[in-house]
Tab-separated table of C-alpha atoms in Angstrom:
chain	number	residue	atom	x	y	z
A	130	MET	CA	-17.934	-25.251	14.675
A	131	LYS	CA	-21.240	-24.846	14.560
A	132	THR	CA	-23.154	-21.854	13.814
A	133	SER	CA	-26.896	-21.247	14.157
A	134	LYS	CA	-28.580	-17.395	13.474
A	135	ASN	CA	-26.599	-15.905	16.189
A	136	PHE	CA	-25.425	-18.704	17.626
A	137	ILE	CA	-21.509	-19.942	17.694
A	138	THR	CA	-20.352	-23.571	19.176
A	139	GLY	CA	-17.168	-24.714	19.741
A	140	LYS	CA	-13.551	-24.861	20.953
A	141	PHE	CA	-12.971	-22.522	24.516
A	142	LEU	CA	-9.412	-23.650	24.719
A	143	TYR	CA	-7.517	-26.389	25.109
A	144	CYS	CA	-6.203	-27.176	28.702
A	145	ASP	CA	-2.419	-27.589	29.350
A	146	VAL	CA	-1.360	-26.184	25.537
A	147	LYS	CA	-0.503	-22.781	24.786
A	148	ASN	CA	-2.602	-20.972	23.737
A	149	ALA	CA	-2.259	-18.187	21.002
A	150	ASN	CA	-1.941	-15.616	23.662
A	151	GLY	CA	1.404	-17.154	25.351
A	152	ARG	CA	-1.989	-18.886	28.280
A	153	ILE	CA	-1.090	-21.769	29.213
A	154	TYR	CA	-4.381	-23.757	30.830
A	155	THR	CA	-4.341	-26.682	32.645
A	156	LYS	CA	-7.336	-28.528	33.257
A	157	GLU	CA	-7.664	-28.490	37.134
A	158	CYS	CA	-7.776	-24.374	36.124
A	159	ALA	CA	-10.064	-25.290	33.513
A	160	LEU	CA	-11.937	-27.155	36.376
A	161	GLY	CA	-12.568	-23.470	38.509
A	162	ILE	CA	-13.090	-21.351	35.575
A	163	LEU	CA	-16.848	-23.333	35.375
A	164	GLN	CA	-17.263	-24.372	38.777
A	165	HIS	CA	-16.873	-20.161	38.719
A	166	ALA	CA	-18.666	-19.226	35.859
A	167	HIS	CA	-21.993	-22.387	36.245
A	168	LYS	CA	-24.193	-19.611	38.186
A	169	ASP	CA	-23.670	-16.540	36.014
A	170	ILE	CA	-23.814	-18.214	32.329
A	171	LEU	CA	-26.805	-19.205	34.215
A	172	ASP	CA	-28.249	-15.402	34.832
A	173	GLY	CA	-26.832	-14.563	31.458
A	174	ASN	CA	-24.032	-12.592	32.995
A	175	LEU	CA	-21.542	-13.401	30.973
A	176	LEU	CA	-20.094	-11.453	28.609
A	177	GLY	CA	-16.586	-12.267	26.902
A	178	GLU	CA	-14.890	-8.829	23.954
A	179	LEU	CA	-13.045	-10.497	20.891
A	180	GLY	CA	-9.840	-11.065	21.135
A	181	TYR	CA	-7.392	-11.504	23.917
A	182	PRO	CA	-7.308	-8.217	26.589
A	183	ASP	CA	-3.944	-7.572	28.202
A	184	ARG	CA	-7.383	-7.278	31.671
A	185	PRO	CA	-9.321	-9.986	33.159
A	186	GLU	CA	-12.407	-7.469	33.644
A	187	THR	CA	-14.550	-7.602	30.449
A	188	SER	CA	-15.272	-4.025	29.222
A	189	LEU	CA	-19.074	-3.263	28.570
A	190	ALA	CA	-17.032	-0.667	25.337
A	191	ASN	CA	-16.287	-3.676	23.176
A	192	VAL	CA	-18.958	-6.974	24.587
A	193	SER	CA	-19.212	-9.012	21.808
A	194	HIS	CA	-21.125	-11.875	22.900
A	195	ARG	CA	-22.663	-13.538	26.053
A	196	ILE	CA	-20.926	-16.936	26.663
A	197	VAL	CA	-24.723	-19.405	26.728
A	198	ASP	CA	-23.460	-22.475	27.910
A	199	MET	CA	-19.986	-24.302	28.824
A	200	TRP	CA	-18.897	-27.501	29.623
A	201	MET	CA	-15.700	-29.210	29.518
A	202	ASN	CA	-15.048	-31.821	26.661
A	203	PRO	CA	-13.194	-34.958	28.429
A	204	ASN	CA	-12.055	-36.909	25.291
A	205	ASP	CA	-9.202	-34.428	24.385
A	206	ASN	CA	-9.180	-31.831	27.372
A	207	SER	CA	-10.789	-28.362	25.803
A	208	VAL	CA	-13.415	-26.164	27.119
A	209	GLU	CA	-16.720	-25.937	24.332
A	210	GLY	CA	-19.834	-24.498	24.465
A	211	THR	CA	-22.451	-22.273	23.034
A	212	ILE	CA	-21.906	-17.635	22.458
A	213	GLU	CA	-24.928	-15.817	21.496
A	214	ILE	CA	-23.261	-13.022	19.168
A	215	LEU	CA	-24.896	-9.398	19.899
A	216	ALA	CA	-25.623	-6.720	19.226
A	217	THR	CA	-23.076	-4.425	19.795
A	218	PRO	CA	-20.224	-2.915	17.084
A	219	SER	CA	-17.176	-5.780	18.323
A	220	GLY	CA	-21.413	-7.865	17.946
A	221	ASN	CA	-21.967	-6.803	14.267
A	222	ARG	CA	-17.922	-6.625	14.040
A	223	VAL	CA	-18.368	-10.680	15.088
A	224	MET	CA	-20.993	-11.616	12.574
A	225	ASN	CA	-19.889	-10.030	9.745
A	226	MET	CA	-16.310	-11.941	10.271
A	227	ILE	CA	-19.295	-15.388	10.255
């Protein structure tokens, strides 16, 4: 993971491996997510929050970051990306953890 000002670049998920919340994303699923998210990323509208929410939508009250780039790493079947930490209560918690 690399950090620069309020940007962090690193692994988002590994395909075909159970993650911390018990989900397994196939490579095909991850590629679909990347394709679906592309326009929102370009428009600056793909926001995220801390942790693993139980719901599919992002809660604006909990937003901590904006995804500015996301791609598939074919070397290890991972999705990588860059996020910008936002000046929100949750974003400030992230900056304090860093």
